[in-house]
Short mmCIF file of C-alpha atoms in Angstrom, two decimals:
data_model
loop_
_atom_site.label_atom_id
_atom_site.label_comp_id
_atom_site.label_asym_id
_atom_site.label_seq_id
_atom_site.Cartn_x
_atom_site.Cartn_y
_atom_site.Cartn_z
CA MET A 1 -28.93 5.16 15.18
CA HIS A 2 -29.04 1.45 15.36
CA PRO A 3 -32.09 -0.38 14.90
CA GLU A 4 -33.99 -0.93 18.17
CA ASP A 5 -35.36 -4.22 17.35
CA LEU A 6 -32.13 -5.99 17.19
CA LYS A 7 -29.32 -7.11 19.83
CA TYR A 8 -25.54 -6.64 19.76
CA ALA A 9 -22.53 -8.48 20.53
CA THR A 10 -19.41 -6.87 21.57
CA THR A 11 -17.75 -8.60 18.43
CA HIS A 12 -20.28 -6.29 16.35
CA GLU A 13 -22.57 -8.74 15.39
CA TRP A 14 -26.39 -8.08 15.07
CA VAL A 15 -28.74 -10.52 16.24
CA ARG A 16 -32.63 -10.60 15.26
CA ILE A 17 -34.92 -12.91 17.65
CA GLU A 18 -38.07 -14.65 16.57
CA ASP A 19 -38.65 -17.25 19.03
CA ASP A 20 -35.66 -19.42 18.77
CA LEU A 21 -34.64 -18.30 15.51
CA ALA A 22 -31.80 -15.66 15.51
CA THR A 23 -30.73 -13.98 12.16
CA ILE A 24 -27.31 -12.63 12.31
CA GLY A 25 -25.28 -9.98 10.19
CA ILE A 26 -22.74 -7.10 11.20
CA THR A 27 -23.41 -3.58 11.93
CA ASP A 28 -23.02 -0.56 10.36
CA HIS A 29 -20.23 0.29 12.30
CA ALA A 30 -18.40 -2.96 11.67
CA GLN A 31 -18.76 -2.75 7.93
CA SER A 32 -17.27 0.78 8.13
CA GLU A 33 -14.29 -0.22 10.13
CA LEU A 34 -13.49 -3.04 7.83
CA GLY A 35 -14.15 -0.99 4.70
CA ASP A 36 -15.23 -2.66 0.99
CA ILE A 37 -15.74 -6.37 1.65
CA VAL A 38 -14.82 -8.37 -1.22
CA TYR A 39 -15.03 -12.00 -0.22
CA ILE A 40 -17.42 -13.45 2.49
CA GLU A 41 -17.02 -17.35 3.39
CA LEU A 42 -20.05 -18.57 5.21
CA PRO A 43 -20.95 -21.99 6.81
CA GLN A 44 -23.04 -24.53 5.32
CA VAL A 45 -26.59 -25.16 6.57
CA GLY A 46 -26.60 -27.57 9.26
CA THR A 47 -23.40 -26.66 10.96
CA THR A 48 -23.65 -26.80 14.95
CA ILE A 49 -21.90 -23.52 16.24
CA HIS A 50 -21.11 -22.46 19.41
CA LYS A 51 -21.50 -19.18 21.03
CA GLY A 52 -18.14 -17.22 20.65
CA GLY A 53 -17.21 -19.61 18.05
CA VAL A 54 -16.01 -18.57 14.22
CA PHE A 55 -18.97 -19.18 11.53
CA GLY A 56 -17.39 -17.27 8.93
CA THR A 57 -14.97 -15.06 7.63
CA LEU A 58 -14.99 -11.76 5.65
CA GLU A 59 -11.92 -10.42 3.53
CA SER A 60 -11.78 -6.63 2.95
CA ILE A 61 -9.15 -4.65 0.98
CA LYS A 62 -6.76 -4.54 4.09
CA THR A 63 -8.00 -7.05 6.39
CA VAL A 64 -9.42 -10.38 7.09
CA SER A 65 -11.74 -10.48 10.03
CA ASP A 66 -13.83 -13.67 11.63
CA LEU A 67 -17.40 -13.63 12.15
CA LEU A 68 -18.53 -15.19 15.73
CA ALA A 69 -21.62 -16.42 16.76
CA PRO A 70 -23.42 -14.43 19.47
CA VAL A 71 -25.52 -17.70 19.91
CA SER A 72 -25.04 -21.22 20.23
CA GLY A 73 -26.98 -23.59 18.03
CA GLN A 74 -27.46 -25.04 14.36
CA ILE A 75 -27.19 -22.99 11.07
CA VAL A 76 -30.71 -23.70 9.48
CA GLU A 77 -30.41 -20.88 6.63
CA VAL A 78 -27.26 -19.19 4.75
CA ASN A 79 -27.76 -16.06 2.45
CA GLU A 80 -26.78 -17.79 -0.40
CA GLU A 81 -26.57 -14.67 -2.71
CA LEU A 82 -24.09 -12.64 -0.29
CA PRO A 83 -20.80 -14.51 -1.42
CA GLU A 84 -21.42 -13.37 -5.03
CA THR A 85 -22.52 -9.84 -4.12
CA PRO A 86 -20.72 -8.78 -0.83
CA GLU A 87 -21.22 -5.48 -1.43
CA ARG A 88 -24.57 -6.01 0.02
CA VAL A 89 -22.81 -6.11 3.67
CA ASN A 90 -21.59 -2.54 3.37
CA GLU A 91 -24.56 -1.28 1.68
CA SER A 92 -27.21 -2.76 3.36
CA PRO A 93 -25.85 -4.37 7.11
CA TYR A 94 -29.18 -4.70 8.59
CA SER A 95 -31.37 -6.05 5.42
CA ALA A 96 -29.96 -7.53 2.34
CA GLY A 97 -26.59 -8.19 3.88
CA TRP A 98 -28.14 -10.71 6.75
CA MET A 99 -25.33 -13.74 6.64
CA VAL A 100 -27.07 -16.70 8.65
CA ILE A 101 -30.02 -17.92 10.78
CA ILE A 102 -29.37 -20.03 13.65
CA LYS A 103 -31.72 -22.11 15.44
CA MET A 104 -30.84 -21.62 19.01
CA ASP A 105 -30.31 -24.20 21.65
CA ASP A 106 -30.82 -21.92 24.45
CA PRO A 107 -32.74 -18.79 23.65
CA SER A 108 -31.38 -17.55 26.95
CA GLU A 109 -28.17 -16.84 25.75
CA SER A 110 -29.04 -13.72 24.12
CA GLU A 111 -30.04 -12.48 27.22
CA ASP A 112 -26.68 -11.13 27.66
CA LEU A 113 -26.43 -9.26 24.33
CA MET A 114 -26.65 -5.57 24.51
CA SER A 115 -29.60 -3.49 23.53
CA ALA A 116 -29.02 -0.82 20.52
CA ASP A 117 -28.61 2.32 23.44
CA ASP A 118 -25.84 -0.24 25.15
CA TYR A 119 -24.33 -0.89 21.71
CA GLU A 120 -24.25 2.77 21.07
CA THR A 121 -22.31 3.32 24.40
CA PHE A 122 -19.89 0.58 23.73
CA ILE A 123 -18.63 1.90 20.37
CA GLN A 124 -18.24 5.34 21.71
CA GLU A 125 -16.33 4.17 24.43
CA ARG A 126 -14.02 2.19 22.29
CA MET B 1 4.45 13.44 14.78
CA ARG B 2 2.23 15.64 12.44
CA THR B 3 2.78 16.80 9.01
CA PRO B 4 1.82 20.41 7.93
CA LEU B 5 -1.06 18.81 6.48
CA TYR B 6 -2.41 17.05 9.61
CA ASP B 7 -5.51 19.36 10.31
CA GLU B 8 -6.31 19.44 6.73
CA HIS B 9 -6.61 15.52 6.59
CA ARG B 10 -8.94 15.56 9.78
CA ARG B 11 -10.80 18.26 8.18
CA LEU B 12 -11.35 16.10 5.22
CA GLY B 13 -12.95 13.27 7.61
CA ALA B 14 -9.68 11.06 6.73
CA ARG B 15 -9.25 7.99 9.09
CA MET B 16 -5.88 8.44 10.60
CA THR B 17 -3.31 5.80 11.51
CA SER B 18 0.32 6.03 12.80
CA PHE B 19 3.19 5.34 10.06
CA ALA B 20 6.40 5.61 11.08
CA GLY B 21 5.92 7.56 13.79
CA TRP B 22 3.67 9.64 11.88
CA GLU B 23 -0.03 10.34 11.88
CA MET B 24 -0.99 9.70 8.56
CA PRO B 25 -4.69 9.42 6.82
CA VAL B 26 -5.18 5.60 5.75
CA TYR B 27 -8.13 6.86 3.65
CA TYR B 28 -10.91 9.45 3.39
CA SER B 29 -13.80 7.67 1.22
CA GLY B 30 -12.46 4.21 1.21
CA ILE B 31 -9.29 2.40 -0.22
CA ALA B 32 -11.26 0.86 -2.99
CA ASP B 33 -12.86 4.19 -4.11
CA GLU B 34 -9.58 6.08 -3.95
CA THR B 35 -7.43 3.55 -5.51
CA LEU B 36 -10.16 3.55 -8.63
CA ALA B 37 -10.08 7.29 -8.67
CA VAL B 38 -6.18 7.63 -9.08
CA ARG B 39 -6.39 5.05 -12.11
CA SER B 40 -9.20 6.83 -13.63
CA ALA B 41 -9.06 10.76 -12.84
CA ALA B 42 -6.06 11.46 -10.48
CA GLY B 43 -5.21 11.58 -6.67
CA ILE B 44 -3.46 13.96 -4.07
CA PHE B 45 -0.95 12.33 -1.77
CA ASP B 46 0.62 13.83 1.55
CA LEU B 47 3.86 12.56 1.34
CA SER B 48 5.50 15.05 4.05
CA HIS B 49 6.55 12.46 6.12
CA MET B 50 9.31 11.26 3.76
CA GLY B 51 13.00 12.11 4.14
CA GLU B 52 14.65 14.83 2.03
CA LEU B 53 18.48 14.74 2.38
CA LEU B 54 20.63 17.13 0.46
CA VAL B 55 24.02 15.87 -0.60
CA SER B 56 26.52 18.81 -1.73
CA GLY B 57 29.94 19.65 -2.44
CA PRO B 58 32.58 19.29 -4.73
CA ALA B 59 32.78 15.47 -4.05
CA ALA B 60 28.77 15.19 -3.85
CA LEU B 61 29.05 12.86 -6.96
CA ASP B 62 31.67 10.80 -5.42
CA SER B 63 29.80 10.19 -2.38
CA ILE B 64 26.69 9.17 -3.75
CA GLN B 65 28.35 7.13 -6.41
CA TYR B 66 29.74 5.35 -3.60
CA LEU B 67 26.23 5.02 -1.38
CA THR B 68 24.28 3.94 -3.71
CA THR B 69 24.04 1.26 -6.27
CA ASN B 70 22.78 3.02 -9.68
CA ASP B 71 24.99 5.47 -11.81
CA ALA B 72 24.27 8.89 -10.50
CA SER B 73 26.95 10.42 -13.13
CA ARG B 74 24.51 9.70 -15.51
CA LEU B 75 22.20 12.37 -14.36
CA ASP B 76 21.98 15.79 -16.15
CA ILE B 77 20.95 18.65 -14.04
CA GLY B 78 17.44 18.17 -13.29
CA GLN B 79 17.26 14.66 -13.95
CA ALA B 80 16.27 11.87 -11.39
CA GLN B 81 17.28 7.88 -10.90
CA TYR B 82 15.71 5.25 -8.51
CA SER B 83 18.50 3.69 -6.51
CA LEU B 84 19.55 1.66 -3.68
CA MET B 85 21.69 1.81 -0.47
CA CYS B 86 23.36 -1.21 0.67
CA SER B 87 25.54 -2.24 3.36
CA GLY B 88 28.86 -4.08 2.93
CA ASN B 89 27.02 -7.45 3.12
CA GLY B 90 24.72 -6.49 0.39
CA GLY B 91 21.64 -6.18 2.29
CA VAL B 92 19.16 -3.24 1.15
CA LEU B 93 19.54 -0.31 3.59
CA ASP B 94 16.88 1.67 1.76
CA ASP B 95 15.35 2.39 -1.66
CA LEU B 96 15.16 5.90 -2.85
CA ILE B 97 15.32 8.56 -5.51
CA VAL B 98 18.13 10.60 -6.30
CA TYR B 99 17.30 13.97 -7.95
CA ARG B 100 20.12 16.05 -9.42
CA LEU B 101 19.76 19.82 -8.47
CA GLY B 102 22.73 21.68 -9.29
CA LYS B 103 26.01 21.00 -10.51
CA HIS B 104 27.23 19.83 -6.95
CA SER B 105 23.86 19.31 -5.27
CA TYR B 106 21.35 16.38 -5.02
CA MET B 107 18.02 15.71 -3.31
CA LEU B 108 18.22 12.08 -1.64
CA VAL B 109 14.21 11.21 -1.26
CA VAL B 110 14.20 8.15 1.28
CA ASN B 111 11.45 5.99 3.01
CA ALA B 112 10.04 8.03 6.10
CA ALA B 113 11.00 5.03 8.51
CA ASN B 114 14.54 5.03 7.42
CA THR B 115 15.45 8.97 7.29
CA ASP B 116 17.46 9.27 10.49
CA SER B 117 19.21 5.98 10.06
CA ASP B 118 20.22 7.09 6.14
CA ALA B 119 21.41 10.18 7.26
CA CYS B 120 23.73 8.69 9.75
CA TRP B 121 24.87 6.24 7.01
CA ILE B 122 25.58 8.71 4.81
CA MET B 123 27.41 10.84 7.41
CA ARG B 124 29.59 8.03 8.47
CA ASN B 125 30.41 6.92 4.76
CA LYS B 126 30.56 10.01 2.36
CA VAL B 127 33.75 10.83 1.17
CA GLY B 128 35.92 14.04 0.38
CA GLU B 129 34.28 17.45 0.41
CA THR B 130 30.60 16.91 1.21
CA GLN B 131 27.87 18.20 3.08
CA LEU B 132 24.97 16.29 4.35
CA LYS B 133 21.73 18.41 5.35
CA ASP B 134 18.51 16.59 6.46
CA GLU B 135 15.60 18.87 5.31
CA SER B 136 12.85 16.43 6.07
CA ARG B 137 11.48 18.56 8.62
CA THR B 138 11.29 21.65 6.24
CA THR B 139 10.47 20.27 3.50
CA ALA B 140 6.86 19.13 2.85
CA SER B 141 5.92 16.93 -0.45
CA ILE B 142 2.52 16.46 -1.99
CA ALA B 143 2.22 14.08 -5.06
CA VAL B 144 -0.39 14.12 -7.97
CA GLN B 145 -0.57 10.72 -9.72
CA GLY B 146 -2.89 9.83 -12.45
CA PRO B 147 -4.07 10.23 -15.98
CA ALA B 148 -5.32 13.98 -15.52
CA ALA B 149 -2.06 14.64 -13.19
CA ALA B 150 -0.44 16.41 -16.33
CA ALA B 151 -3.65 18.34 -17.03
CA ILE B 152 -4.17 19.35 -13.43
CA LEU B 153 -0.64 20.71 -13.14
CA SER B 154 -0.61 22.78 -16.14
CA SER B 155 -3.26 24.62 -14.91
CA ALA B 156 -1.34 25.50 -11.86
CA VAL B 157 2.18 25.91 -12.79
CA SER B 158 3.91 28.77 -14.30
CA PHE B 159 5.87 26.80 -16.87
CA ASP B 160 4.55 24.40 -19.86
CA ILE B 161 4.06 21.08 -17.70
CA ASP B 162 4.51 18.69 -20.68
CA SER B 163 8.22 20.38 -21.18
CA LEU B 164 8.88 18.31 -17.98
CA GLY B 165 9.72 14.43 -19.03
CA ARG B 166 9.52 11.39 -16.61
CA PHE B 167 12.21 11.31 -14.14
CA ARG B 168 12.82 15.02 -14.32
CA VAL B 169 12.97 17.72 -11.93
CA GLN B 170 12.46 21.63 -12.34
CA CYS B 171 11.67 24.22 -10.18
CA GLY B 172 8.76 26.57 -10.95
CA ASP B 173 5.70 28.17 -9.01
CA VAL B 174 2.37 26.43 -8.42
CA ARG B 175 -0.11 28.75 -7.80
CA GLY B 176 2.38 31.34 -6.71
CA ILE B 177 4.03 29.00 -4.41
CA ARG B 178 7.98 27.81 -4.84
CA CYS B 179 8.23 24.50 -5.56
CA ARG B 180 10.77 21.52 -6.92
CA ILE B 181 8.26 19.59 -9.39
CA ALA B 182 9.43 16.16 -9.92
CA ARG B 183 7.93 13.53 -12.76
CA THR B 184 8.06 11.00 -10.43
CA GLY B 185 5.62 8.51 -8.34
CA TYR B 186 4.85 5.16 -6.55
CA THR B 187 1.80 4.41 -8.50
CA GLY B 188 2.72 3.35 -11.91
CA GLU B 189 0.47 6.20 -13.41
CA ASP B 190 2.06 9.79 -14.71
CA GLY B 191 2.35 11.72 -11.97
CA PHE B 192 4.28 14.54 -9.94
CA GLU B 193 5.76 15.20 -6.69
CA LEU B 194 6.12 18.70 -5.47
CA TYR B 195 8.52 19.61 -2.73
CA CYS B 196 7.65 22.83 -0.78
CA SER B 197 8.72 24.47 2.25
CA TRP B 198 7.06 23.14 5.51
CA THR B 199 5.54 26.06 6.04
CA GLU B 200 3.65 26.40 2.75
CA ALA B 201 2.44 22.92 2.56
CA VAL B 202 -1.38 23.96 3.50
CA ALA B 203 -1.49 26.77 0.95
CA LEU B 204 -0.19 24.11 -1.46
CA TRP B 205 -2.42 21.15 -0.83
CA ARG B 206 -5.50 23.55 -0.84
CA ALA B 207 -4.53 24.90 -3.98
CA ILE B 208 -4.04 21.47 -5.71
CA VAL B 209 -6.95 19.87 -4.20
CA GLU B 210 -9.53 23.08 -5.58
CA VAL B 211 -7.80 22.74 -9.06
CA GLY B 212 -7.52 18.62 -8.94
CA GLY B 213 -11.33 18.90 -7.86
CA ARG B 214 -12.32 20.35 -11.08
CA LEU B 215 -10.62 17.15 -12.89
CA GLY B 216 -11.75 14.44 -10.54
CA ALA B 217 -8.80 14.43 -8.47
CA ARG B 218 -9.47 13.23 -4.80
CA PRO B 219 -7.05 13.38 -1.65
CA ILE B 220 -5.68 9.73 -1.31
CA GLY B 221 -4.50 8.04 2.02
CA LEU B 222 -1.63 5.47 2.58
CA GLY B 223 -4.16 2.45 2.47
CA ALA B 224 -4.71 3.08 -1.34
CA ARG B 225 -1.24 4.35 -1.96
CA ASP B 226 -0.20 0.84 -0.62
CA VAL B 227 -2.68 -1.19 -3.16
CA LEU B 228 -1.52 1.37 -5.94
CA ARG B 229 2.33 0.44 -5.77
CA LEU B 230 1.68 -3.06 -5.30
CA GLU B 231 -0.52 -3.22 -8.34
CA ALA B 232 2.51 -1.47 -10.02
CA GLY B 233 4.64 -3.91 -8.67
CA TYR B 234 7.02 -1.71 -6.68
CA PRO B 235 9.05 -2.88 -3.60
CA LEU B 236 8.23 -1.49 0.01
CA TYR B 237 11.17 -1.02 2.49
CA GLY B 238 10.58 -2.83 5.16
CA TYR B 239 8.53 -5.75 3.32
CA GLU B 240 10.35 -6.59 -0.11
CA LEU B 241 13.34 -4.99 0.86
CA THR B 242 15.06 -5.39 4.06
CA ASN B 243 18.64 -5.83 5.37
CA SER B 244 18.65 -9.65 4.76
CA ILE B 245 17.80 -9.15 1.06
CA THR B 246 20.18 -8.38 -1.79
CA PRO B 247 19.21 -6.64 -4.89
CA VAL B 248 19.68 -9.88 -6.72
CA ASP B 249 16.94 -11.75 -4.47
CA ALA B 250 14.28 -8.54 -5.02
CA ARG B 251 15.51 -8.70 -8.90
CA LEU B 252 16.78 -4.98 -8.53
CA LEU B 253 19.95 -5.88 -10.36
CA TRP B 254 18.81 -3.09 -13.13
CA VAL B 255 19.61 -0.26 -10.60
CA VAL B 256 22.95 -1.73 -9.52
CA GLN B 257 25.54 -0.40 -12.09
CA PHE B 258 28.82 -2.71 -11.22
CA ASP B 259 31.01 -0.81 -14.16
CA LYS B 260 30.51 2.66 -12.35
CA GLY B 261 33.54 1.92 -10.05
CA ASP B 262 33.49 0.68 -6.15
CA PHE B 263 30.63 1.44 -4.08
CA LEU B 264 29.35 -0.12 -0.65
CA GLY B 265 27.99 -3.70 -0.91
CA LYS B 266 29.35 -4.26 -4.91
CA GLN B 267 31.60 -6.96 -4.17
CA ALA B 268 28.86 -8.91 -1.73
CA ILE B 269 26.19 -8.43 -4.72
CA LEU B 270 28.67 -9.92 -7.33
CA THR B 271 28.99 -12.86 -5.08
CA ALA B 272 25.58 -13.03 -4.89
CA ARG B 273 25.03 -12.79 -8.25
CA GLU B 274 27.59 -15.52 -8.87
CA SER B 275 26.26 -17.84 -6.77
CA GLY B 276 22.48 -17.35 -7.31
CA PRO B 277 19.91 -15.96 -5.11
CA GLN B 278 18.82 -18.13 -2.25
CA LYS B 279 15.17 -16.85 -2.63
CA LEU B 280 13.47 -14.91 -5.87
CA LEU B 281 10.83 -12.35 -5.40
CA ILE B 282 7.69 -13.27 -7.71
CA GLY B 283 4.28 -11.99 -8.34
CA LEU B 284 1.23 -14.15 -7.64
CA GLU B 285 -2.46 -13.65 -8.37
CA ALA B 286 -5.19 -15.62 -6.27
CA ILE B 287 -7.01 -18.25 -8.49
CA GLY B 288 -9.64 -18.88 -5.84
CA LYS B 289 -11.68 -16.40 -3.63
CA CYS B 290 -8.51 -15.92 -1.08
CA VAL B 291 -6.25 -13.16 -0.62
CA PRO B 292 -2.70 -14.05 0.29
CA ARG B 293 -1.48 -11.44 2.86
CA HIS B 294 2.04 -10.83 4.49
CA GLY B 295 3.73 -13.28 6.65
CA TYR B 296 1.65 -16.46 5.17
CA ASN B 297 3.58 -19.01 3.54
CA VAL B 298 4.02 -20.61 0.37
CA ARG B 299 3.62 -24.28 -0.28
CA ALA B 300 4.51 -26.07 -3.25
CA ALA B 301 2.35 -29.59 -2.52
CA GLU B 302 3.66 -30.31 0.74
CA ASP B 303 7.06 -28.47 0.54
CA GLU B 304 7.57 -25.03 2.21
CA VAL B 305 8.90 -22.91 -0.64
CA GLY B 306 8.52 -19.21 0.74
CA ARG B 307 6.70 -16.43 2.16
CA VAL B 308 4.29 -13.62 1.02
CA THR B 309 5.83 -9.86 1.62
CA SER B 310 2.95 -8.22 0.57
CA GLY B 311 -0.76 -8.94 -0.56
CA THR B 312 -4.10 -7.33 -0.82
CA PHE B 313 -7.14 -7.60 -3.23
CA SER B 314 -6.92 -5.16 -6.33
CA PRO B 315 -9.99 -3.24 -6.85
CA THR B 316 -8.22 -2.28 -10.20
CA LEU B 317 -7.75 -5.52 -11.22
CA GLY B 318 -10.81 -7.35 -9.21
CA LYS B 319 -8.55 -10.06 -7.79
CA ALA B 320 -6.06 -10.61 -5.01
CA ILE B 321 -2.58 -10.05 -5.93
CA ALA B 322 0.82 -10.46 -3.97
CA MET B 323 4.54 -10.66 -3.85
CA ALA B 324 6.39 -13.07 -2.17
CA TYR B 325 10.00 -14.85 -2.12
CA VAL B 326 10.17 -18.21 -2.92
CA CYS B 327 12.95 -20.90 -3.66
CA PRO B 328 14.06 -20.13 -7.10
CA GLU B 329 13.50 -23.73 -8.48
CA TYR B 330 9.72 -22.88 -7.65
CA SER B 331 9.57 -19.06 -9.16
CA GLN B 332 8.40 -20.20 -12.76
CA THR B 333 5.88 -17.68 -14.37
CA GLY B 334 2.73 -19.55 -14.91
CA ARG B 335 3.46 -22.04 -11.61
CA GLU B 336 0.68 -22.75 -8.99
CA LEU B 337 1.61 -22.48 -5.74
CA ASP B 338 -0.69 -22.59 -2.67
CA VAL B 339 -0.62 -19.75 -0.01
CA VAL B 340 -1.61 -21.12 3.44
CA ILE B 341 -4.60 -19.08 5.10
CA ARG B 342 -5.50 -19.96 8.00
CA GLY B 343 -4.54 -23.61 7.55
CA LYS B 344 -6.41 -23.62 4.33
CA PRO B 345 -4.68 -23.58 0.79
CA CYS B 346 -5.35 -20.76 -1.10
CA LYS B 347 -4.36 -21.43 -4.87
CA CYS B 348 -2.29 -18.98 -6.42
CA ARG B 349 -0.43 -18.78 -10.00
CA ILE B 350 2.92 -16.88 -10.55
CA VAL B 351 2.61 -13.75 -12.94
CA PRO B 352 4.88 -11.18 -14.27
CA THR B 353 4.78 -8.08 -12.45
CA PRO B 354 3.63 -5.08 -12.77
CA PHE B 355 0.04 -6.45 -12.05
CA TYR B 356 -1.45 -3.12 -13.83
CA ARG B 357 -0.23 -1.21 -16.69
CA PRO B 358 -1.86 2.06 -17.21
CA LEU B 359 -0.90 1.93 -21.19
CA GLU B 360 -2.39 -1.50 -21.66
CA ALA B 361 -5.18 -0.90 -20.00
CA ALA B 362 -5.79 2.36 -22.09
CA HIS B 363 -4.72 0.23 -25.44
CA PRO B 364 -5.14 -3.13 -24.98
CA GLY B 365 -2.65 -5.14 -27.23
CA LYS B 366 -0.69 -2.24 -28.21
CA PRO B 367 3.06 -3.05 -26.96
CA THR B 368 4.54 -1.30 -24.21
CA ARG B 369 8.28 -0.88 -23.59
CA ARG B 370 8.62 -2.84 -19.93
CA ARG B 371 11.48 -1.73 -17.75
CA ALA B 372 14.59 -3.68 -18.30
CA ARG B 373 15.48 -6.26 -16.02
CA SER B 374 18.63 -8.03 -15.61
CA ALA B 375 18.72 -12.18 -15.67
CA SER B 376 19.06 -13.17 -12.44
#
């Protein structure tokens, strides 16, 4: 259902961890709830971000939604093509729809993120 | 509350929401998808939540003339008009369609949220020998809107659909189900609104979905309905129209006929017209990649000049559009204004409404007859 190699935030961001680098996007559940994404605003490379802080926004037809950082650190890479092709978030939320890569200050912050199974339980209970 | 089509919507996989106390479909496949389907083929809408108020009797016309702003005496049997009900201070209580069904018989179709208060208002203010029957819970309504709507209906009705002109209504059978069939709608496209008994709604819906499906018609939720009406420049009660807004502010003087005689709100609306509006309804299109939405402030440089009433991204136009009330001094077409979105300015330009015109889309450059509007 949800990729097993990823971790998940309660705010529906997914995280792929490789050493101290965290790649972040939003889940299939989140993109489905939002509907067709029309605009996406992402931060600049070099921006410092704190866990729980807003690192961007998504506009769909009916709503605007904040992107919340699941971990703290510095933005080292941004998917620069995404603002031109926001539909990738809907079509490929776990691959082409990736948004930013954060170099984590404290990798242990990712430990309280959910596993794929826990995330599935989480969304079923809502 | 549930319309008779609730189970149909669930079966079709609709995402549901609560609207004016009714459980209604927001979307089935997606808002963008559904908006584009209506513009390119057709859409099928459940409108059973709306109110149908039957006004009849020898003084029915007198009552309607007193209660509404438009001139209902112009209506032949089988003709309809858009109209407003205003209170004594000129504030809009509802917008509605008045259908003349018979010599002394009219159907007023009103917004779902206002059905009960409208019925009370009519009871209190009707004149002479007039009866009011609230048929909202026994009348279901299904709309078919889009360029293929006439083709869809023509294969399902018992008469020549092309004989039914815009804003006309007649009784007929749709696949054997008795309906009032009106050529009215809220999308800016050609289309029809069908009124049948509550108990036959499921059969009518399934018939239309089957026939319509062959010509590309799809079920459409309230999400796309809101985008479509905004693209067409139509107001939505509770957003562009409230009881603190006059028809002058809302640029609806074209549905106010002062020379028809006395009516509720007449003096106040005349006064408002004389002194000029405090605020004026305008259309905005976003220049940047931002979406103005309901409640956001509108600024001209540092000055607060208004507020957005409705806004969305328009899949048809590929840009964000909105309606807003602004100070009249800032209401000129072409003027640039900022909509403040989470503290940041979203550059917009005032544009005429409707934002989308089907005839122009089909034949770019061909002159189209615009709705006549009174100067404010």
